[in-house]
C-alpha positions as YAML, in Angstrom:
chain: A
units: angstrom
residues:
- id: 1
  name: UNK
  ca: [-14.41, -24.93, -31.46]
- id: 2
  name: UNK
  ca: [-15.61, -25.06, -35.08]
- id: 3
  name: UNK
  ca: [-18.71, -22.88, -35.29]
- id: 4
  name: UNK
  ca: [-21.52, -23.80, -37.73]
- id: 5
  name: UNK
  ca: [-21.56, -20.30, -39.22]
- id: 6
  name: UNK
  ca: [-17.85, -20.43, -40.03]
- id: 7
  name: UNK
  ca: [-18.12, -24.01, -41.33]
- id: 8
  name: UNK
  ca: [-21.00, -23.09, -43.64]
- id: 9
  name: UNK
  ca: [-19.13, -20.05, -44.95]
- id: 10
  name: UNK
  ca: [-15.99, -22.08, -45.68]
- id: 11
  name: UNK
  ca: [-17.91, -24.97, -47.27]
- id: 12
  name: UNK
  ca: [-20.04, -22.70, -49.46]
- id: 13
  name: UNK
  ca: [-17.14, -20.56, -50.70]
- id: 14
  name: UNK
  ca: [-14.82, -23.53, -51.32]
- id: 15
  name: UNK
  ca: [-17.50, -25.50, -53.18]
- id: 16
  name: UNK
  ca: [-18.04, -22.56, -55.52]
- id: 17
  name: UNK
  ca: [-14.31, -22.29, -56.23]
- id: 18
  name: UNK
  ca: [-13.38, -25.95, -56.88]
- id: 19
  name: UNK
  ca: [-16.64, -27.06, -58.49]
- id: 20
  name: UNK
  ca: [-17.15, -30.02, -56.13]
- id: 21
  name: UNK
  ca: [-19.33, -30.10, -53.05]
- id: 22
  name: UNK
  ca: [-17.44, -29.58, -49.80]
- id: 23
  name: UNK
  ca: [-18.89, -30.52, -46.43]
- id: 24
  name: UNK
  ca: [-17.54, -29.98, -42.94]
- id: 25
  name: UNK
  ca: [-18.44, -31.99, -39.84]
- id: 26
  name: UNK
  ca: [-17.90, -31.45, -36.15]
- id: 27
  name: UNK
  ca: [-16.04, -33.82, -33.82]
- id: 28
  name: UNK
  ca: [-19.12, -36.09, -33.59]
- id: 29
  name: UNK
  ca: [-19.50, -36.48, -37.34]
- id: 30
  name: UNK
  ca: [-22.49, -34.16, -37.72]
- id: 31
  name: UNK
  ca: [-22.47, -32.02, -40.87]
- id: 32
  name: UNK
  ca: [-22.32, -28.34, -39.87]
- id: 33
  name: UNK
  ca: [-21.43, -26.85, -43.25]
- id: 34
  name: UNK
  ca: [-21.98, -27.93, -46.86]
- id: 35
  name: UNK
  ca: [-22.20, -26.50, -50.34]
- id: 36
  name: UNK
  ca: [-25.35, -28.66, -50.53]
- id: 37
  name: UNK
  ca: [-27.40, -27.12, -47.72]
- id: 38
  name: UNK
  ca: [-29.72, -30.16, -47.57]
- id: 39
  name: UNK
  ca: [-26.87, -32.15, -45.96]
- id: 40
  name: UNK
  ca: [-26.43, -29.76, -43.03]
- id: 41
  name: UNK
  ca: [-27.55, -31.42, -39.80]
- id: 42
  name: UNK
  ca: [-27.15, -34.99, -41.10]
- id: 43
  name: UNK
  ca: [-24.75, -37.63, -39.80]
- id: 44
  name: UNK
  ca: [-21.60, -38.44, -41.82]
- id: 45
  name: UNK
  ca: [-20.55, -41.89, -40.65]
- id: 46
  name: UNK
  ca: [-17.16, -41.95, -42.39]
- id: 47
  name: UNK
  ca: [-16.01, -38.95, -40.33]
- id: 48
  name: UNK
  ca: [-16.09, -40.92, -37.07]
- id: 49
  name: UNK
  ca: [-13.21, -43.19, -38.10]
- id: 50
  name: UNK
  ca: [-11.29, -40.30, -39.72]
- id: 51
  name: UNK
  ca: [-11.52, -38.31, -36.47]
- id: 52
  name: UNK
  ca: [-10.41, -41.33, -34.43]
- id: 53
  name: UNK
  ca: [-7.37, -42.12, -36.56]
- id: 54
  name: UNK
  ca: [-6.61, -38.58, -37.79]
- id: 55
  name: UNK
  ca: [-6.02, -40.18, -41.19]
- id: 56
  name: UNK
  ca: [-7.78, -39.34, -44.48]
- id: 57
  name: UNK
  ca: [-10.09, -41.86, -46.11]
- id: 58
  name: UNK
  ca: [-11.48, -42.33, -49.63]
- id: 59
  name: UNK
  ca: [-14.76, -43.99, -50.53]
- id: 60
  name: UNK
  ca: [-15.89, -45.38, -53.83]
- id: 61
  name: UNK
  ca: [-19.56, -45.46, -54.75]
- id: 62
  name: UNK
  ca: [-19.99, -48.98, -53.38]
- id: 63
  name: UNK
  ca: [-18.16, -48.20, -50.14]
- id: 64
  name: UNK
  ca: [-20.11, -44.97, -49.62]
- id: 65
  name: UNK
  ca: [-23.39, -46.83, -50.16]
- id: 66
  name: UNK
  ca: [-22.72, -48.94, -47.05]
- id: 67
  name: UNK
  ca: [-22.15, -45.89, -44.79]
- id: 68
  name: UNK
  ca: [-24.77, -43.51, -43.43]
- id: 69
  name: UNK
  ca: [-24.79, -40.07, -45.00]
- id: 70
  name: UNK
  ca: [-21.68, -40.72, -47.10]
- id: 71
  name: UNK
  ca: [-21.18, -40.12, -50.82]
- id: 72
  name: UNK
  ca: [-18.21, -41.04, -53.00]
- id: 73
  name: UNK
  ca: [-15.19, -38.86, -52.38]
- id: 74
  name: UNK
  ca: [-12.48, -38.10, -49.83]
- id: 75
  name: UNK
  ca: [-12.71, -37.26, -46.12]
- id: 76
  name: UNK
  ca: [-9.82, -35.57, -44.26]
- id: 77
  name: UNK
  ca: [-9.35, -34.73, -40.57]
- id: 78
  name: UNK
  ca: [-9.26, -31.12, -39.38]
- id: 79
  name: UNK
  ca: [-6.51, -30.96, -36.76]
- id: 80
  name: UNK
  ca: [-5.81, -28.05, -34.42]
- id: 81
  name: UNK
  ca: [-3.17, -28.24, -31.68]
- id: 82
  name: UNK
  ca: [-2.87, -31.97, -32.30]
- id: 83
  name: UNK
  ca: [-6.58, -32.59, -31.77]
- id: 84
  name: UNK
  ca: [-9.07, -33.59, -34.46]
- id: 85
  name: UNK
  ca: [-11.96, -31.14, -34.20]
- id: 86
  name: UNK
  ca: [-13.89, -32.25, -37.28]
- id: 87
  name: UNK
  ca: [-13.50, -33.32, -40.89]
- id: 88
  name: UNK
  ca: [-13.71, -31.85, -44.34]
- id: 89
  name: UNK
  ca: [-15.14, -33.97, -47.15]
- id: 90
  name: UNK
  ca: [-15.16, -33.46, -50.92]
- id: 91
  name: UNK
  ca: [-17.81, -35.24, -52.99]
- id: 92
  name: UNK
  ca: [-16.79, -36.85, -56.30]
- id: 93
  name: UNK
  ca: [-14.89, -39.80, -57.59]
- id: 94
  name: UNK
  ca: [-11.75, -40.21, -55.46]
- id: 95
  name: UNK
  ca: [-9.50, -39.85, -58.49]
- id: 96
  name: UNK
  ca: [-11.05, -36.47, -59.30]
- id: 97
  name: UNK
  ca: [-11.20, -34.89, -55.85]
- id: 98
  name: UNK
  ca: [-8.09, -36.32, -54.16]
- id: 99
  name: UNK
  ca: [-5.92, -33.55, -55.64]
- id: 100
  name: UNK
  ca: [-8.09, -30.94, -53.90]
- id: 101
  name: UNK
  ca: [-8.09, -32.70, -50.54]
- id: 102
  name: UNK
  ca: [-4.86, -31.43, -48.96]
- id: 103
  name: UNK
  ca: [-5.39, -27.91, -50.25]
- id: 104
  name: UNK
  ca: [-8.92, -27.66, -48.84]
- id: 105
  name: UNK
  ca: [-7.84, -29.24, -45.54]
- id: 106
  name: UNK
  ca: [-4.96, -26.81, -45.03]
- id: 107
  name: UNK
  ca: [-7.01, -23.77, -46.01]
- id: 108
  name: UNK
  ca: [-9.80, -24.80, -43.64]
- id: 109
  name: UNK
  ca: [-7.34, -25.36, -40.76]
- id: 110
  name: UNK
  ca: [-5.78, -21.92, -41.38]
- id: 111
  name: UNK
  ca: [-9.19, -20.24, -41.30]
- id: 112
  name: UNK
  ca: [-10.09, -22.23, -38.19]
- id: 113
  name: UNK
  ca: [-6.91, -21.13, -36.37]
- id: 114
  name: UNK
  ca: [-7.54, -17.50, -37.35]
- id: 115
  name: UNK
  ca: [-11.10, -17.76, -36.06]
- id: 116
  name: UNK
  ca: [-9.89, -19.20, -32.74]
- id: 117
  name: UNK
  ca: [-7.26, -16.46, -32.40]
- id: 118
  name: UNK
  ca: [-9.81, -13.75, -33.18]
- id: 119
  name: UNK
  ca: [-12.28, -15.18, -30.69]
- id: 120
  name: UNK
  ca: [-9.56, -15.41, -28.05]
- id: 121
  name: UNK
  ca: [-8.47, -11.82, -28.68]
- id: 122
  name: UNK
  ca: [-12.06, -10.55, -28.47]
- id: 123
  name: UNK
  ca: [-12.63, -12.45, -25.23]
- id: 124
  name: UNK
  ca: [-9.39, -10.97, -23.85]
- id: 125
  name: UNK
  ca: [-10.47, -7.47, -24.85]
- id: 126
  name: UNK
  ca: [-13.85, -7.92, -23.17]
- id: 127
  name: UNK
  ca: [-12.23, -9.27, -20.01]
- id: 128
  name: UNK
  ca: [-9.81, -6.31, -19.90]
- id: 129
  name: UNK
  ca: [-12.70, -3.92, -20.50]
- id: 130
  name: UNK
  ca: [-14.68, -5.47, -17.64]
- id: 131
  name: UNK
  ca: [-11.64, -5.30, -15.35]
- id: 132
  name: UNK
  ca: [-10.99, -1.63, -16.13]
- id: 133
  name: UNK
  ca: [-14.67, -0.79, -15.70]
- id: 134
  name: UNK
  ca: [-14.75, -2.54, -12.31]
- id: 135
  name: UNK
  ca: [-11.62, -0.67, -11.18]
- id: 136
  name: UNK
  ca: [-13.13, 2.63, -12.35]
- id: 137
  name: UNK
  ca: [-16.30, 1.98, -10.31]
- id: 138
  name: UNK
  ca: [-14.54, 0.23, -7.40]
- id: 139
  name: UNK
  ca: [-16.31, 0.42, -4.06]
- id: 140
  name: UNK
  ca: [-14.65, -1.46, -1.16]
- id: 141
  name: UNK
  ca: [-18.07, -1.87, 0.47]
- id: 142
  name: UNK
  ca: [-19.34, -3.80, -2.56]
- id: 143
  name: UNK
  ca: [-16.33, -5.85, -3.68]
- id: 144
  name: UNK
  ca: [-13.00, -6.59, -2.04]
- id: 145
  name: UNK
  ca: [-9.85, -5.40, -3.74]
- id: 146
  name: UNK
  ca: [-8.38, -8.90, -3.51]
- id: 147
  name: UNK
  ca: [-11.16, -10.17, -5.80]
- id: 148
  name: UNK
  ca: [-10.13, -7.74, -8.53]
- id: 149
  name: UNK
  ca: [-6.47, -8.56, -7.87]
- id: 150
  name: UNK
  ca: [-7.24, -12.25, -8.46]
- id: 151
  name: UNK
  ca: [-9.26, -11.58, -11.62]
- id: 152
  name: UNK
  ca: [-6.45, -9.41, -12.98]
- id: 153
  name: UNK
  ca: [-3.90, -12.14, -12.21]
- id: 154
  name: UNK
  ca: [-5.99, -14.64, -14.22]
- id: 155
  name: UNK
  ca: [-5.61, -12.28, -17.19]
- id: 156
  name: UNK
  ca: [-1.86, -11.97, -16.60]
- id: 157
  name: UNK
  ca: [-1.89, -8.54, -14.90]
- id: 158
  name: UNK
  ca: [-0.25, -7.84, -11.53]
- id: 159
  name: UNK
  ca: [-2.07, -4.85, -10.02]
- id: 160
  name: UNK
  ca: [0.62, -4.47, -7.35]
- id: 161
  name: UNK
  ca: [3.03, -3.07, -9.94]
- id: 162
  name: UNK
  ca: [3.20, 0.74, -10.12]
- id: 163
  name: UNK
  ca: [0.79, 2.09, -12.70]
- id: 164
  name: UNK
  ca: [-0.74, 5.38, -13.76]
- id: 165
  name: UNK
  ca: [-4.19, 5.77, -15.29]
- id: 166
  name: UNK
  ca: [-4.70, 7.54, -18.58]
- id: 167
  name: UNK
  ca: [-8.11, 8.45, -20.02]
- id: 168
  name: UNK
  ca: [-8.44, 9.20, -23.75]
- id: 169
  name: UNK
  ca: [-11.36, 10.95, -25.43]
- id: 170
  name: UNK
  ca: [-11.46, 10.60, -29.23]
- id: 171
  name: UNK
  ca: [-13.82, 12.72, -31.31]
- id: 172
  name: UNK
  ca: [-14.45, 13.70, -34.89]
- id: 173
  name: UNK
  ca: [-12.98, 17.19, -35.42]
- id: 174
  name: UNK
  ca: [-15.75, 19.83, -35.57]
- id: 175
  name: UNK
  ca: [-16.68, 21.01, -39.04]
- id: 176
  name: UNK
  ca: [-15.31, 17.92, -40.80]
- id: 177
  name: UNK
  ca: [-18.38, 15.70, -40.82]
- id: 178
  name: UNK
  ca: [-19.74, 16.92, -44.15]
- id: 179
  name: UNK
  ca: [-16.62, 17.74, -46.11]
- id: 180
  name: UNK
  ca: [-13.18, 16.26, -46.51]
- id: 181
  name: UNK
  ca: [-10.30, 18.29, -45.14]
- id: 182
  name: UNK
  ca: [-7.89, 19.77, -47.68]
- id: 183
  name: UNK
  ca: [-4.99, 17.95, -46.05]
- id: 184
  name: UNK
  ca: [-4.96, 14.64, -44.25]
- id: 185
  name: UNK
  ca: [-7.35, 11.68, -44.32]
- id: 186
  name: UNK
  ca: [-11.11, 11.96, -44.15]
- id: 187
  name: UNK
  ca: [-12.39, 11.68, -40.56]
- id: 188
  name: UNK
  ca: [-13.39, 8.17, -39.53]
- id: 189
  name: UNK
  ca: [-16.55, 7.08, -37.78]
- id: 190
  name: UNK
  ca: [-15.38, 6.30, -34.25]
- id: 191
  name: UNK
  ca: [-17.57, 3.24, -33.84]
- id: 192
  name: UNK
  ca: [-15.98, 1.71, -36.94]
- id: 193
  name: UNK
  ca: [-12.50, 2.85, -35.92]
- id: 194
  name: UNK
  ca: [-12.69, 1.47, -32.35]
- id: 195
  name: UNK
  ca: [-10.67, -1.70, -32.97]
- id: 196
  name: UNK
  ca: [-8.10, 0.23, -34.97]
- id: 197
  name: UNK
  ca: [-7.82, 2.85, -32.21]
- id: 198
  name: UNK
  ca: [-7.29, 0.16, -29.58]
- id: 199
  name: UNK
  ca: [-4.58, -1.39, -31.72]
- id: 200
  name: UNK
  ca: [-2.90, 1.99, -32.22]
- id: 201
  name: UNK
  ca: [-2.95, 2.72, -28.49]
- id: 202
  name: UNK
  ca: [-1.54, -0.73, -27.71]
- id: 203
  name: UNK
  ca: [1.31, -0.05, -30.13]
- id: 204
  name: UNK
  ca: [2.36, 2.90, -27.94]
- id: 205
  name: UNK
  ca: [1.43, 1.45, -24.55]
- id: 206
  name: UNK
  ca: [3.00, -1.87, -25.46]
- id: 207
  name: UNK
  ca: [4.17, -3.22, -22.10]
- id: 208
  name: UNK
  ca: [2.57, -6.65, -21.50]
- id: 209
  name: UNK
  ca: [1.33, -5.28, -18.17]
- id: 210
  name: UNK
  ca: [-0.41, -2.26, -19.77]
- id: 211
  name: UNK
  ca: [-4.20, -2.63, -19.56]
- id: 212
  name: UNK
  ca: [-5.95, -0.97, -22.51]
- id: 213
  name: UNK
  ca: [-9.72, -1.09, -23.00]
- id: 214
  name: UNK
  ca: [-12.63, 0.89, -24.37]
- id: 215
  name: UNK
  ca: [-14.81, 2.17, -21.53]
- id: 216
  name: UNK
  ca: [-17.54, 3.98, -23.50]
- id: 217
  name: UNK
  ca: [-18.09, 5.21, -27.08]
- id: 218
  name: UNK
  ca: [-15.24, 7.61, -27.78]
- id: 219
  name: UNK
  ca: [-13.46, 6.85, -24.50]
- id: 220
  name: UNK
  ca: [-10.49, 4.53, -24.00]
- id: 221
  name: UNK
  ca: [-8.77, 3.87, -20.69]
- id: 222
  name: UNK
  ca: [-5.21, 2.78, -20.02]
- id: 223
  name: UNK
  ca: [-3.62, 1.51, -16.82]
- id: 224
  name: UNK
  ca: [-0.01, 2.06, -17.83]
- id: 225
  name: UNK
  ca: [2.73, 0.20, -15.99]
- id: 226
  name: UNK
  ca: [5.52, 2.49, -14.84]
- id: 227
  name: UNK
  ca: [9.06, 1.10, -15.13]
- id: 228
  name: UNK
  ca: [10.69, 0.16, -11.84]
- id: 229
  name: UNK
  ca: [14.00, 1.63, -12.94]
- id: 230
  name: UNK
  ca: [15.81, 2.99, -15.95]
- id: 231
  name: UNK
  ca: [14.85, 5.73, -18.42]
- id: 232
  name: UNK
  ca: [11.48, 5.61, -20.09]
- id: 233
  name: UNK
  ca: [9.22, 7.99, -21.94]
- id: 234
  name: UNK
  ca: [6.88, 9.82, -19.59]
- id: 235
  name: UNK
  ca: [3.17, 9.04, -19.95]
- id: 236
  name: UNK
  ca: [2.61, 12.62, -21.14]
- id: 237
  name: UNK
  ca: [5.19, 12.21, -23.92]
- id: 238
  name: UNK
  ca: [3.64, 8.91, -24.96]
- id: 239
  name: UNK
  ca: [0.18, 10.52, -25.03]
- id: 240
  name: UNK
  ca: [1.36, 13.41, -27.21]
- id: 241
  name: UNK
  ca: [2.98, 11.01, -29.67]
- id: 242
  name: UNK
  ca: [-0.14, 8.84, -29.73]
- id: 243
  name: UNK
  ca: [-2.45, 11.82, -30.31]
- id: 244
  name: UNK
  ca: [-0.37, 12.84, -33.32]
- id: 245
  name: UNK
  ca: [-0.57, 9.31, -34.74]
- id: 246
  name: UNK
  ca: [-4.37, 9.18, -34.30]
- id: 247
  name: UNK
  ca: [-4.73, 12.51, -36.10]
- id: 248
  name: UNK
  ca: [-2.58, 11.38, -39.04]
- id: 249
  name: UNK
  ca: [-3.90, 7.82, -39.39]
- id: 250
  name: UNK
  ca: [-7.57, 8.29, -38.59]
- id: 251
  name: UNK
  ca: [-8.32, 11.99, -39.00]
- id: 252
  name: UNK
  ca: [-9.67, 12.04, -35.43]
- id: 253
  name: UNK
  ca: [-9.02, 14.45, -32.57]
- id: 254
  name: UNK
  ca: [-7.84, 12.96, -29.28]
- id: 255
  name: UNK
  ca: [-7.22, 14.36, -25.80]
- id: 256
  name: UNK
  ca: [-5.78, 12.66, -22.74]
- id: 257
  name: UNK
  ca: [-6.07, 13.04, -18.98]
- id: 258
  name: UNK
  ca: [-3.41, 11.55, -16.71]
- id: 259
  name: UNK
  ca: [-3.81, 10.56, -13.06]
- id: 260
  name: UNK
  ca: [-1.13, 9.85, -10.47]
- id: 261
  name: UNK
  ca: [0.85, 6.64, -9.82]
- id: 262
  name: UNK
  ca: [-0.79, 3.87, -7.78]
- id: 263
  name: UNK
  ca: [0.02, 0.35, -6.57]
- id: 264
  name: UNK
  ca: [-3.35, -0.94, -5.35]
- id: 265
  name: UNK
  ca: [-6.91, -1.36, -6.56]
- id: 266
  name: UNK
  ca: [-8.07, 1.61, -4.48]
- id: 267
  name: UNK
  ca: [-5.15, 3.69, -5.76]
- id: 268
  name: UNK
  ca: [-5.86, 2.75, -9.38]
- id: 269
  name: UNK
  ca: [-9.52, 3.67, -8.88]
- id: 270
  name: UNK
  ca: [-8.48, 7.11, -7.64]
- id: 271
  name: UNK
  ca: [-5.92, 7.49, -10.43]
- id: 272
  name: UNK
  ca: [-8.51, 6.69, -13.10]
- id: 273
  name: UNK
  ca: [-11.08, 9.06, -11.63]
- id: 274
  name: UNK
  ca: [-8.35, 11.74, -11.50]
- id: 275
  name: UNK
  ca: [-7.49, 11.08, -15.15]
- id: 276
  name: UNK
  ca: [-11.14, 11.52, -16.15]
- id: 277
  name: UNK
  ca: [-11.38, 14.73, -14.10]
- id: 278
  name: UNK
  ca: [-8.18, 16.04, -15.72]
- id: 279
  name: UNK
  ca: [-9.72, 15.36, -19.13]
- id: 280
  name: UNK
  ca: [-12.86, 17.34, -18.28]
- id: 281
  name: UNK
  ca: [-11.12, 20.17, -16.43]
- id: 282
  name: UNK
  ca: [-8.33, 20.56, -18.94]
- id: 283
  name: UNK
  ca: [-10.59, 21.46, -21.85]
- id: 284
  name: UNK
  ca: [-12.18, 24.27, -19.80]
- id: 285
  name: UNK
  ca: [-9.10, 25.68, -18.15]
- id: 286
  name: UNK
  ca: [-6.24, 25.18, -20.59]
- id: 287
  name: UNK
  ca: [-5.76, 25.74, -24.30]
- id: 288
  name: UNK
  ca: [-3.16, 24.71, -26.83]
- id: 289
  name: UNK
  ca: [-2.45, 21.30, -25.32]
- id: 290
  name: UNK
  ca: [-4.40, 18.04, -25.65]
- id: 291
  name: UNK
  ca: [-2.69, 16.39, -22.66]
- id: 292
  name: UNK
  ca: [-3.83, 17.30, -19.15]
- id: 293
  name: UNK
  ca: [-2.23, 16.16, -15.89]
- id: 294
  name: UNK
  ca: [-4.24, 16.05, -12.68]
- id: 295
  name: UNK
  ca: [-1.15, 17.29, -10.81]
- id: 296
  name: UNK
  ca: [-1.65, 20.64, -12.59]
- id: 297
  name: UNK
  ca: [-5.38, 20.72, -11.88]
- id: 298
  name: UNK
  ca: [-5.78, 19.81, -8.22]
- id: 299
  name: UNK
  ca: [-7.16, 23.21, -7.19]
- id: 300
  name: UNK
  ca: [-9.79, 23.29, -9.97]
- id: 301
  name: UNK
  ca: [-10.70, 19.70, -9.10]
- id: 302
  name: UNK
  ca: [-11.43, 20.73, -5.52]
- id: 303
  name: UNK
  ca: [-13.49, 23.68, -6.75]
- id: 304
  name: UNK
  ca: [-15.45, 21.43, -9.10]
- id: 305
  name: UNK
  ca: [-16.20, 19.08, -6.20]
- id: 306
  name: UNK
  ca: [-17.76, 21.95, -4.23]
- id: 307
  name: UNK
  ca: [-20.69, 22.17, -6.59]
- id: 308
  name: UNK
  ca: [-22.20, 25.03, -8.54]
- id: 309
  name: UNK
  ca: [-23.95, 26.86, -5.62]
- id: 310
  name: UNK
  ca: [-20.69, 27.23, -3.67]
- id: 311
  name: UNK
  ca: [-18.84, 28.41, -6.77]
- id: 312
  name: UNK
  ca: [-21.57, 30.95, -7.49]
- id: 313
  name: UNK
  ca: [-21.27, 32.39, -3.97]
- id: 314
  name: UNK
  ca: [-17.48, 32.60, -4.34]
- id: 315
  name: UNK
  ca: [-17.84, 34.52, -7.60]
- id: 316
  name: UNK
  ca: [-20.44, 36.88, -6.14]
- id: 317
  name: UNK
  ca: [-18.32, 37.58, -3.07]
- id: 318
  name: UNK
  ca: [-15.00, 38.21, -4.85]
- id: 319
  name: UNK
  ca: [-15.57, 39.17, -8.46]
- id: 320
  name: UNK
  ca: [-19.11, 40.48, -8.92]
- id: 321
  name: UNK
  ca: [-17.98, 43.98, -9.98]
- id: 322
  name: UNK
  ca: [-15.18, 42.67, -12.18]
- id: 323
  name: UNK
  ca: [-17.57, 40.41, -14.08]
- id: 324
  name: UNK
  ca: [-19.59, 43.46, -15.17]
- id: 325
  name: UNK
  ca: [-16.55, 44.86, -17.00]
- id: 326
  name: UNK
  ca: [-16.58, 44.39, -20.78]
- id: 327
  name: UNK
  ca: [-12.99, 43.11, -20.67]
- id: 328
  name: UNK
  ca: [-13.66, 40.60, -17.86]
- id: 329
  name: UNK
  ca: [-12.14, 37.62, -19.75]
- id: 330
  name: UNK
  ca: [-8.89, 39.60, -20.18]
- id: 331
  name: UNK
  ca: [-8.87, 40.66, -16.53]
- id: 332
  name: UNK
  ca: [-9.60, 37.09, -15.46]
- id: 333
  name: UNK
  ca: [-6.64, 35.78, -17.48]
- id: 334
  name: UNK
  ca: [-4.42, 38.44, -15.92]
- id: 335
  name: UNK
  ca: [-5.40, 37.46, -12.38]
- id: 336
  name: UNK
  ca: [-4.83, 33.79, -13.19]
- id: 337
  name: UNK
  ca: [-1.40, 34.42, -14.71]
- id: 338
  name: UNK
  ca: [-0.39, 36.73, -11.80]
- id: 339
  name: UNK
  ca: [-1.17, 34.07, -9.21]
- id: 340
  name: UNK
  ca: [0.17, 31.10, -11.16]
- id: 341
  name: UNK
  ca: [3.42, 33.01, -11.80]
- id: 342
  name: UNK
  ca: [4.07, 33.34, -8.09]
- id: 343
  name: UNK
  ca: [2.95, 37.01, -7.99]
- id: 344
  name: UNK
  ca: [5.90, 37.87, -10.23]
- id: 345
  name: UNK
  ca: [5.35, 40.63, -12.78]
- id: 346
  name: UNK
  ca: [7.99, 39.45, -15.27]
- id: 347
  name: UNK
  ca: [6.79, 35.85, -15.29]
- id: 348
  name: UNK
  ca: [3.14, 36.93, -15.54]
- id: 349
  name: UNK
  ca: [3.83, 39.13, -18.59]
- id: 350
  name: UNK
  ca: [5.75, 36.27, -20.21]
- id: 351
  name: UNK
  ca: [2.88, 33.85, -19.56]
- id: 352
  name: UNK
  ca: [0.41, 36.30, -21.12]
- id: 353
  name: UNK
  ca: [2.78, 37.21, -23.99]
- id: 354
  name: UNK
  ca: [2.31, 40.94, -23.35]
- id: 355
  name: UNK
  ca: [4.49, 43.79, -22.15]
- id: 356
  name: UNK
  ca: [4.89, 44.12, -18.40]
- id: 357
  name: UNK
  ca: [3.43, 47.67, -18.53]
- id: 358
  name: UNK
  ca: [0.21, 46.18, -19.92]
- id: 359
  name: UNK
  ca: [0.09, 43.82, -16.94]
- id: 360
  name: UNK
  ca: [0.63, 46.79, -14.59]
- id: 361
  name: UNK
  ca: [-2.24, 48.65, -16.27]
- id: 362
  name: UNK
  ca: [-4.62, 45.71, -16.00]
- id: 363
  name: UNK
  ca: [-3.70, 45.10, -12.36]
- id: 364
  name: UNK
  ca: [-4.35, 48.75, -11.62]
- id: 365
  name: UNK
  ca: [-7.81, 48.47, -13.14]
- id: 366
  name: UNK
  ca: [-8.52, 45.31, -11.13]
- id: 367
  name: UNK
  ca: [-7.52, 47.05, -7.91]
- id: 368
  name: UNK
  ca: [-9.61, 50.07, -8.82]
- id: 369
  name: UNK
  ca: [-12.73, 48.01, -9.47]
- id: 370
  name: UNK
  ca: [-12.34, 45.74, -6.43]
- id: 371
  name: UNK
  ca: [-10.91, 48.44, -4.17]
- id: 372
  name: UNK
  ca: [-8.46, 45.83, -2.88]
- id: 373
  name: UNK
  ca: [-4.69, 45.53, -3.54]
- id: 374
  name: UNK
  ca: [-3.51, 42.50, -5.49]
- id: 375
  name: UNK
  ca: [-0.37, 42.54, -3.32]
- id: 376
  name: UNK
  ca: [-2.66, 41.24, -0.59]
- id: 377
  name: UNK
  ca: [-1.96, 37.62, -1.41]
- id: 378
  name: UNK
  ca: [-4.91, 36.26, 0.53]
- id: 379
  name: UNK
  ca: [-7.28, 38.44, -1.49]
- id: 380
  name: UNK
  ca: [-5.41, 37.59, -4.68]
- id: 381
  name: UNK
  ca: [-5.78, 33.87, -4.00]
- id: 382
  name: UNK
  ca: [-9.50, 34.23, -3.30]
- id: 383
  name: UNK
  ca: [-9.86, 36.15, -6.55]
- id: 384
  name: UNK
  ca: [-7.83, 33.46, -8.34]
- id: 385
  name: UNK
  ca: [-10.23, 30.77, -7.09]
- id: 386
  name: UNK
  ca: [-13.16, 32.89, -8.24]
- id: 387
  name: UNK
  ca: [-11.60, 33.13, -11.71]
- id: 388
  name: UNK
  ca: [-11.24, 29.35, -11.86]
- id: 389
  name: UNK
  ca: [-14.83, 28.94, -10.71]
- id: 390
  name: UNK
  ca: [-15.94, 31.25, -13.51]
- id: 391
  name: UNK
  ca: [-14.03, 29.20, -16.07]
- id: 392
  name: UNK
  ca: [-15.57, 25.98, -14.77]
- id: 393
  name: UNK
  ca: [-19.03, 27.44, -15.42]
- id: 394
  name: UNK
  ca: [-22.22, 25.59, -14.56]
- id: 395
  name: UNK
  ca: [-21.84, 22.48, -16.69]
- id: 396
  name: UNK
  ca: [-18.94, 20.71, -15.03]
- id: 397
  name: UNK
  ca: [-19.47, 17.48, -13.17]
- id: 398
  name: UNK
  ca: [-16.75, 14.98, -12.27]
- id: 399
  name: UNK
  ca: [-16.67, 11.96, -14.57]
- id: 400
  name: UNK
  ca: [-18.39, 8.87, -13.19]
- id: 401
  name: UNK
  ca: [-17.33, 5.84, -15.21]
...
């Protein structure tokens, strides 16, 4: 429980402050830290009785001479949760060092408790990270879902509760690595900011059943518990608020992908994969929002799963002539808005923020180039899929965590 490295650090620092040598032993009386490094690894006989009784002891020069490894001074028990885990000794005449005894003992016990809490938190974080990673890569042919259910229960998580997966990507804003922004904090190195980011995310996703863990450098996953009843902030709202906090506190840019609700290991696996796909697809197909929901991206997800050769053939068959036009990106956006607005001219013009006559003009050009009417909804939908395939490009691949 009391590590030699921590004991040596405490003993060395305390000895320098009080001017008397401080030594620390483990529960067997072996010295594991001392301002006098030559005493490390030796046996301190007086500690055995102090640990047994949990009572301090003082030793004069004559008394210390009769005990192995003991010098004049005071020896006090280090007690944590009612158990003596070692001792702290101060060398000097008892009258001189007794006044330091209680202070050094209490300070050492405080540092010891903090060390135990930190170690426990780190172990919990690693266990949650391993659990999330195993859910993300879940294969029922390799491991049974009940095994992950049991492991989660040991950590205090009930995977049968409704949850939704959220995947965060955090990056340094482009163009800010070499100069400080005029407003806001200087961008942080993400490796150094990882613990702080996890703490920030846990402040927002604060339900005891929320599982938050880093999955890779710059990526953090959340399995967010959905409330059974009553009003609650939607995951998208929570993500937007969190992204704003990360930008203000850390000077980092964050995006989020959100899957769909699930109540099983297999469902959580699918939800997390969907969240990762939404993160990848969203940056290619949407602009102006850092939060992407898979429910809005199901069609592009299917297209991405087809693979590049199939998407290339779709583009060649439906939009080859349109892609030769110098204003192809504008025409592509018009087709997308027309279809996503339910083939409604007014809604399409509003989505594009242009006058409806401009939409009519662009649609006329599209029909002229393709020699097909956009009122033919089957052709329009095929063209819409071709536009999405063009936006996906050749670099997309579903996330495999």
